[in-house]
Coordinates of C-alpha atoms and ligand atoms in Angstrom, one line a residue:
X155 CA -17.0 -256.7 145.7
X156 CA -20.7 -258.0 146.6
X157 CA -23.4 -258.2 144.4
X158 CA -24.3 -254.5 144.9
X159 CA -21.9 -252.5 143.8
X160 CA -20.4 -254.7 140.8
X161 CA -21.6 -252.4 137.7
X162 CA -20.6 -253.0 134.4
X163 CA -23.3 -250.5 132.4
X164 CA -24.0 -246.7 132.9
X165 CA -25.4 -243.9 131.7
X166 CA -24.4 -240.4 131.6
X167 CA -24.9 -237.4 130.4
X168 CA -21.8 -234.6 130.1
X169 CA -22.0 -231.2 128.5
X170 CA -18.7 -229.7 127.7
X171 CA -18.5 -225.7 129.0
X172 CA -19.5 -223.4 126.3
X173 CA -16.7 -220.7 125.6
X174 CA -16.3 -217.1 127.1
X175 CA -17.4 -214.2 124.9
X176 CA -14.5 -212.1 123.4
X177 CA -15.0 -208.4 125.3
X178 CA -15.5 -205.0 123.3
X179 CA -13.8 -202.9 125.7
X180 CA -12.6 -199.4 124.5
X181 CA -9.3 -197.9 126.2
X182 CA -9.9 -195.5 128.5
X183 CA -7.8 -193.6 130.5
X184 CA -7.4 -190.0 131.7
X185 CA -5.6 -187.6 129.0
X186 CA -5.7 -190.2 126.1
X187 CA -9.0 -189.4 124.8
X188 CA -9.5 -192.4 121.7
X189 CA -7.5 -195.5 123.9
X190 CA -8.7 -197.9 121.3
X191 CA -10.2 -201.5 121.3
X192 CA -8.8 -203.4 123.8
X193 CA -11.3 -206.0 124.8
X194 CA -9.7 -209.5 125.3
X195 CA -10.9 -212.9 124.1
X196 CA -12.9 -215.3 125.8
X197 CA -11.4 -218.4 127.7
X198 CA -12.4 -221.7 126.6
X199 CA -14.9 -224.0 128.0
X200 CA -13.6 -227.1 129.9
X201 CA -13.3 -230.6 128.6
X202 CA -14.9 -233.5 129.3
X203 CA -12.0 -236.3 129.6
X204 CA -12.2 -240.1 130.6
X205 CA -9.2 -241.5 132.2
X206 CA -8.1 -245.0 132.8
X207 CA -7.3 -246.1 136.3
X208 CA -6.2 -249.6 137.0
X209 CA -7.1 -249.9 140.5
X210 CA -10.9 -249.4 139.4
X211 CA -13.0 -252.8 139.0
X212 CA -16.6 -251.6 138.2
X213 CA -18.3 -248.4 137.2
X214 CA -20.4 -248.3 140.4
X215 CA -19.0 -245.1 141.3
X216 CA -20.5 -243.6 138.5
X217 CA -24.0 -244.9 139.4
X218 CA -25.1 -242.1 140.6
X219 CA -23.0 -239.8 138.5
X220 CA -25.8 -238.9 136.0
X221 CA -25.2 -236.1 134.9
X222 CA -21.4 -234.3 134.4
X223 CA -20.5 -231.2 133.2
X224 CA -17.5 -229.0 132.9
X225 CA -17.1 -225.1 133.4
X226 CA -17.6 -222.5 131.1
X227 CA -14.9 -220.3 129.9
X228 CA -14.4 -217.0 131.5
X229 CA -15.0 -213.6 129.4
X230 CA -12.5 -212.0 128.0
X231 CA -11.9 -208.5 129.2
X232 CA -10.9 -204.6 129.4
X233 CA -6.4 -204.3 128.8
X234 CA -6.9 -207.3 126.5
X235 CA -7.0 -209.7 129.4
X236 CA -8.0 -213.4 128.3
X237 CA -10.9 -215.1 130.2
X238 CA -10.0 -217.8 132.7
X239 CA -10.9 -221.7 130.7
X240 CA -13.4 -223.2 132.1
X241 CA -12.5 -226.3 134.7
X242 CA -11.9 -229.5 133.1
X243 CA -13.7 -232.7 134.3
X244 CA -12.2 -236.1 134.4
X245 CA -13.9 -239.4 134.9
X246 CA -12.0 -242.3 136.0
X247 CA -12.9 -245.2 134.7
X248 CA -11.3 -249.6 134.9
X249 CA -9.7 -250.3 131.8
X250 CA -11.3 -252.0 129.0
X251 CA -14.6 -249.2 129.0
X252 CA -16.0 -248.5 125.9
X253 CA -17.7 -245.8 125.6
X254 CA -20.7 -245.6 123.2
X255 CA -23.2 -242.2 121.9
X256 CA -26.2 -243.4 123.4
X257 CA -28.0 -242.1 120.2
X258 CA -26.4 -244.0 117.5
X259 CA -25.5 -246.7 119.4
X260 CA -21.9 -246.0 117.5
X261 CA -18.7 -246.9 119.8
X262 CA -16.6 -243.9 120.4
X263 CA -13.6 -245.1 121.7
X264 CA -12.0 -247.8 124.4
X265 CA -9.8 -247.0 127.6
X266 CA -7.0 -249.6 127.8
X267 CA -4.4 -248.5 129.5
X268 CA -3.7 -246.8 133.2
X269 CA -3.9 -243.3 132.9
X270 CA -4.4 -243.5 129.4
X271 CA -6.9 -239.8 129.3
X272 CA -9.0 -239.1 125.8
X273 CA -11.9 -236.5 125.4
X274 CA -15.3 -237.3 125.3
X275 CA -16.7 -234.0 125.2
X276 CA -14.6 -231.0 123.7
X277 CA -15.2 -227.3 125.4
X278 CA -16.2 -224.6 123.0
X279 CA -13.7 -222.2 121.9
X280 CA -13.5 -218.7 123.2
X281 CA -14.7 -215.9 121.1
X282 CA -12.0 -213.2 119.9
X283 CA -11.9 -209.7 121.5
X284 CA -12.6 -206.3 120.0
X285 CA -8.8 -206.0 119.4
X286 CA -8.0 -208.5 116.8
X287 CA -10.7 -206.7 114.5
X288 CA -9.0 -203.5 114.8
X289 CA -8.4 -202.3 111.5
X290 CA -7.2 -198.5 109.2
X291 CA -11.0 -198.5 108.5
X292 CA -12.3 -199.5 111.5
X293 CA -10.0 -198.1 114.3
X294 CA -13.0 -198.5 116.9
X295 CA -14.9 -201.9 116.6
X296 CA -17.4 -202.4 118.9
X297 CA -17.2 -206.4 117.7
X298 CA -16.5 -209.3 119.0
X299 CA -17.1 -213.2 118.9
X300 CA -19.9 -214.6 121.0
X301 CA -17.7 -218.3 122.5
X302 CA -18.7 -221.0 121.0
X303 CA -21.2 -223.6 122.9
X304 CA -20.2 -226.5 124.7
X305 CA -21.1 -229.9 123.3
X306 CA -24.1 -232.3 124.8
X307 CA -24.2 -236.0 124.7
X308 CA -25.3 -239.0 126.6
X309 CA -23.1 -241.5 126.0
X310 CA -23.0 -245.5 127.7
X311 CA -20.1 -246.7 129.4
X312 CA -19.6 -250.0 129.2
X313 CA -17.4 -252.8 131.3
X314 CA -15.9 -255.3 128.3
X315 CA -15.0 -257.7 130.8
X316 CA -14.9 -258.7 134.7
X317 CA -12.3 -261.3 134.6
X318 CA -11.1 -263.8 132.2
X319 CA -10.7 -266.6 134.2
X320 CA -12.7 -267.9 137.3
X321 CA -11.3 -270.2 139.7
X322 CA -13.7 -272.9 140.6
X323 CA -13.6 -275.1 143.4
X324 CA -14.3 -276.9 147.0
X325 CA -14.0 -274.9 150.2
X326 CA -10.5 -275.4 151.0
X327 CA -9.1 -276.3 147.6
X328 CA -6.3 -273.7 147.3
X329 CA -8.5 -271.0 145.3
X330 CA -7.5 -267.8 147.1
X331 CA -3.9 -269.4 147.6
X332 CA -3.6 -270.0 144.0
X333 CA -4.5 -266.0 143.4
X334 CA -2.3 -264.8 145.6
X335 CA 0.8 -266.1 144.1
X336 CA -0.6 -265.4 140.5
X337 CA -1.5 -261.7 141.2
X338 CA -0.7 -259.3 143.7
X339 CA -3.9 -259.3 145.3
X340 CA -4.1 -260.5 149.0
X341 CA -7.1 -262.6 149.4
X342 CA -7.4 -264.1 153.5
X343 CA -6.4 -267.8 153.4
X344 CA -7.1 -270.2 156.0
X345 CA -7.5 -273.8 156.9
X346 CA -11.5 -273.9 156.9
X347 CA -14.2 -274.2 154.7
X348 CA -15.7 -270.4 153.5
X349 CA -12.9 -268.1 154.1
X350 CA -13.7 -266.3 151.1
X351 CA -16.8 -264.7 151.0
X352 CA -17.0 -262.8 148.3
X353 CA -15.2 -262.7 145.3
X354 CA -11.8 -261.7 144.9
X355 CA -10.1 -260.3 141.7
X356 CA -6.5 -260.2 140.9
X357 CA -4.2 -259.4 137.4
X358 CA -1.9 -261.6 136.2
X359 CA 1.4 -259.9 135.0
X360 CA 2.0 -262.1 132.1
X361 CA 5.2 -261.9 129.9
X362 CA 5.9 -258.8 127.7
X363 CA 3.5 -256.5 129.7
X364 CA 0.6 -258.5 129.0
X365 CA -2.2 -259.2 131.3
X366 CA -5.0 -261.1 132.2
X367 CA -7.9 -260.9 135.0
X368 CA -8.6 -263.8 137.7
X369 CA -11.7 -264.0 140.2
X370 CA -11.4 -266.0 143.2
X371 CA -15.4 -267.0 144.2
X372 CA -16.2 -268.4 147.5
X373 CA -16.1 -272.1 147.3
X374 CA -18.8 -274.6 145.9
X375 CA -20.7 -277.4 147.6
X376 CA -22.5 -280.2 146.4
X377 CA -26.4 -278.6 145.7
X378 CA -24.8 -275.2 145.3
X379 CA -27.2 -274.9 142.3
X380 CA -30.2 -275.6 145.1
X381 CA -28.8 -272.6 147.5
X382 CA -26.3 -274.6 149.8
X383 CA -23.4 -272.8 150.9
X384 CA -22.5 -269.9 149.2
X385 CA -21.3 -270.4 146.1
X386 CA -24.8 -270.3 144.2
X387 CA -24.8 -266.9 144.9
X388 CA -21.6 -266.0 143.2
X389 CA -21.8 -268.2 140.4
X390 CA -23.0 -265.1 138.4
X391 CA -19.9 -263.9 138.7
X392 CA -17.7 -266.5 136.8
X393 CA -21.1 -266.9 134.2
X394 CA -19.2 -263.9 132.5
X395 CA -15.8 -265.5 132.7
X396 CA -14.3 -267.0 129.4
X397 CA -12.4 -270.1 131.1
X398 CA -12.8 -271.8 134.0
X399 CA -10.3 -273.0 136.4
X400 CA -11.4 -275.9 138.6
X401 CA -9.3 -276.7 141.3
X402 CA -9.4 -280.1 143.2
X403 CA -6.4 -280.8 146.0
X404 CA -4.0 -283.9 145.2
X405 CA -5.1 -285.3 148.7
X406 CA -8.6 -285.9 147.4
X407 CA -9.8 -289.1 147.6
X408 CA -11.9 -289.4 144.5
X409 CA -10.4 -286.5 142.3
X410 CA -12.4 -287.3 139.0
X411 CA -15.5 -287.7 140.9
X412 CA -14.9 -284.1 142.6
X413 CA -14.7 -282.2 139.6
X414 CA -17.9 -283.9 138.0
X415 CA -19.6 -282.8 141.1
X416 CA -18.6 -279.2 140.2
X417 CA -19.4 -279.2 136.7
X418 CA -22.8 -281.1 137.6
X419 CA -23.8 -277.8 140.3
X420 CA -22.5 -275.3 137.2
X421 CA -24.7 -277.2 134.5
X422 CA -27.6 -277.3 137.0
X423 CA -27.1 -273.2 137.3
X424 CA -26.6 -272.8 133.9
X425 CA -26.0 -275.6 131.0
X426 CA -24.3 -272.6 128.9
X427 CA -21.1 -272.4 131.5
X428 CA -19.7 -275.8 129.7
X429 CA -19.3 -273.7 126.6
X430 CA -16.7 -272.0 128.2
X431 CA -13.0 -273.2 127.9
X432 CA -12.0 -275.2 130.9
X433 CA -8.9 -277.0 132.8
X434 CA -8.6 -278.7 135.6
X435 CA -5.6 -277.8 138.2
X436 CA -4.6 -280.4 140.9
X437 CA -3.7 -278.4 143.8
X438 CA -1.4 -278.8 146.6
X439 CA 0.8 -281.5 145.0
X440 CA 3.7 -280.9 147.4
X441 CA 2.0 -282.8 149.6
X442 CA 3.0 -285.8 147.0
X443 CA 6.4 -287.5 146.4
X444 CA 7.3 -288.1 142.7
X445 CA 6.9 -291.7 142.6
X446 CA 3.2 -291.0 143.6
X447 CA 2.9 -288.4 140.9
X448 CA 3.6 -290.8 138.2
X449 CA 0.8 -293.4 139.8
X450 CA -1.5 -290.9 139.7
X451 CA -0.9 -289.3 136.4
X452 CA -1.8 -292.4 134.7
X453 CA -4.9 -293.0 136.6
X454 CA -6.0 -289.8 136.0
X455 CA -5.1 -289.8 132.3
X456 CA -7.7 -292.3 132.3
X457 CA -10.4 -290.6 134.2
X458 CA -9.9 -287.4 133.0
X459 CA -9.6 -288.8 128.9
X460 CA -8.9 -285.4 126.9
X461 CA -9.9 -283.0 129.4
X462 CA -6.9 -281.1 129.8
X463 CA -5.3 -280.7 133.7
X464 CA -1.6 -280.0 135.3
X465 CA -0.3 -280.4 138.5
X466 CA 0.7 -277.1 140.7
X467 CA 1.7 -276.5 143.8
X468 CA 1.2 -272.5 145.2
X469 CA 3.0 -272.6 148.3
X470 CA 5.8 -274.7 146.4
X471 CA 5.6 -272.5 143.5
X472 CA 5.3 -275.5 141.1
X473 CA 3.7 -275.5 137.5
X474 CA 3.0 -272.1 137.9
X475 CA 4.4 -270.5 134.4
X476 CA 3.5 -273.4 132.8
X477 CA -0.3 -272.5 134.1
X478 CA -0.2 -268.9 133.0
X479 CA 1.4 -269.8 129.4
X480 CA -1.7 -272.1 129.1
X481 CA -4.5 -270.0 130.5
X482 CA -3.3 -267.3 128.0
X483 CA -2.9 -269.9 125.6
X484 CA -6.4 -270.4 126.0
X485 CA -7.8 -267.2 126.0
X486 CA -6.0 -265.8 122.8
X487 CA -6.9 -268.8 120.7
Ligands
GTP185 N1 0.5 -278.0 150.9 C1 -0.4 -277.0 150.3 N2 -1.1 -276.3 151.1 C2 -1.7 -275.1 150.6 C3 -1.3 -275.3 148.9 N3 -2.2 -273.9 148.5 C4 -3.1 -273.9 149.6 N4 -3.0 -274.4 150.8 C5 -3.8 -274.5 151.8 O1 -5.3 -274.9 152.0 C6 -5.8 -274.3 153.0 C7 -7.0 -273.3 152.0 O2 -6.7 -272.9 151.3 P1 -7.5 -271.8 150.4 O3 -6.3 -270.7 149.7 O4 -8.0 -270.3 151.5 O5 -8.6 -272.4 150.0 P2 -9.6 -271.6 149.4 O6 -10.1 -272.6 147.8 O7 -10.0 -270.4 148.6 O8 -10.9 -271.8 150.3 P3 -12.5 -271.1 150.5 O9 -12.3 -270.0 150.2 O10 -12.6 -271.5 152.0 O11 -13.0 -271.7 149.3 C8 -4.8 -273.4 153.1 O12 -4.6 -273.6 154.9 C9 -3.9 -272.6 152.7 O13 -2.5 -272.7 153.3 C10 -0.7 -275.8 148.1 O14 -0.1 -275.7 147.6 N5 -0.3 -276.7 149.1
MG186 MG1 -10.8 -268.7 149.5

């Protein structure tokens, strides 16, 4: 994912197919003089569906799909044969896509589950063939129904949330490692700064089949808001997250000081960033023995004064369940 291919809003013109005409065919065969009506029905027009796909993250693939048109139904023909149904069209969208009628602004529906399929525009019904209209008074009806037209509409697709939680930290803080242990994402991890060059997203599977999304972005350094490092370029990606998770490694000499630098950079970039819920995670705690942890805790309780913080280790899998619980609570409060 880069700046260019993140798209969360597209306008599309959709049209379902029109129904096929019913046939007015009269049966003809050698030696049978009046065969009677045998015109078949028209096929229905194709529908346009939206389908949820959990491996899609943006609407980028629809950016150039300005017009989606389903196929028309085939006309009925003699021998009571029904026309073919028009081809349906399936538009795949990420979960959390909201569909609006462009004219009225009305929300039509939302796709929230993988594989969920909803009709956006229904194909027109096929017309009935003359065979249906035969009666004792009219044995050779030369009448059949036309197919019904398809439905044309302009719709807006909007992706609600990119990620619920944004990871913020200096390079090498262990952000990508944390993403890799909380989700099935496989970001690049290495012992040097700026390993991550583009944001990575992952879904945290939470108790009872719930989930939330975490975004890992490149490390932020002092001066990021003025363009140092890479962080500033990606700060806008976490502008949309509802919760920020600050990562500071436990071996940092001044933990609160590093946190302050991060907060300061975000504030300089956009003061509204501070309106978000935030939590501090002291990472790599496997490097600390219990005794030192108690000492550090006493220190941090004073310096963090009421700012929620916790210890974790991605490598030793410590504190991860507690972290998920806390994030879930913050997101749902
Ligand atoms: N001991 C220990 N090392 C860790 C832990 N988590 C990450 N590391 C190490 O810290 C280094 C940096 O980890 P990354 O996950 O790449 O850090 P990052 O914050 O994504 O770094 P950038 O992408 O450069 O911003 C790697 O060598 C990891 O193996 C942990 O819980 N314990
Ligand atoms: Mg990284």
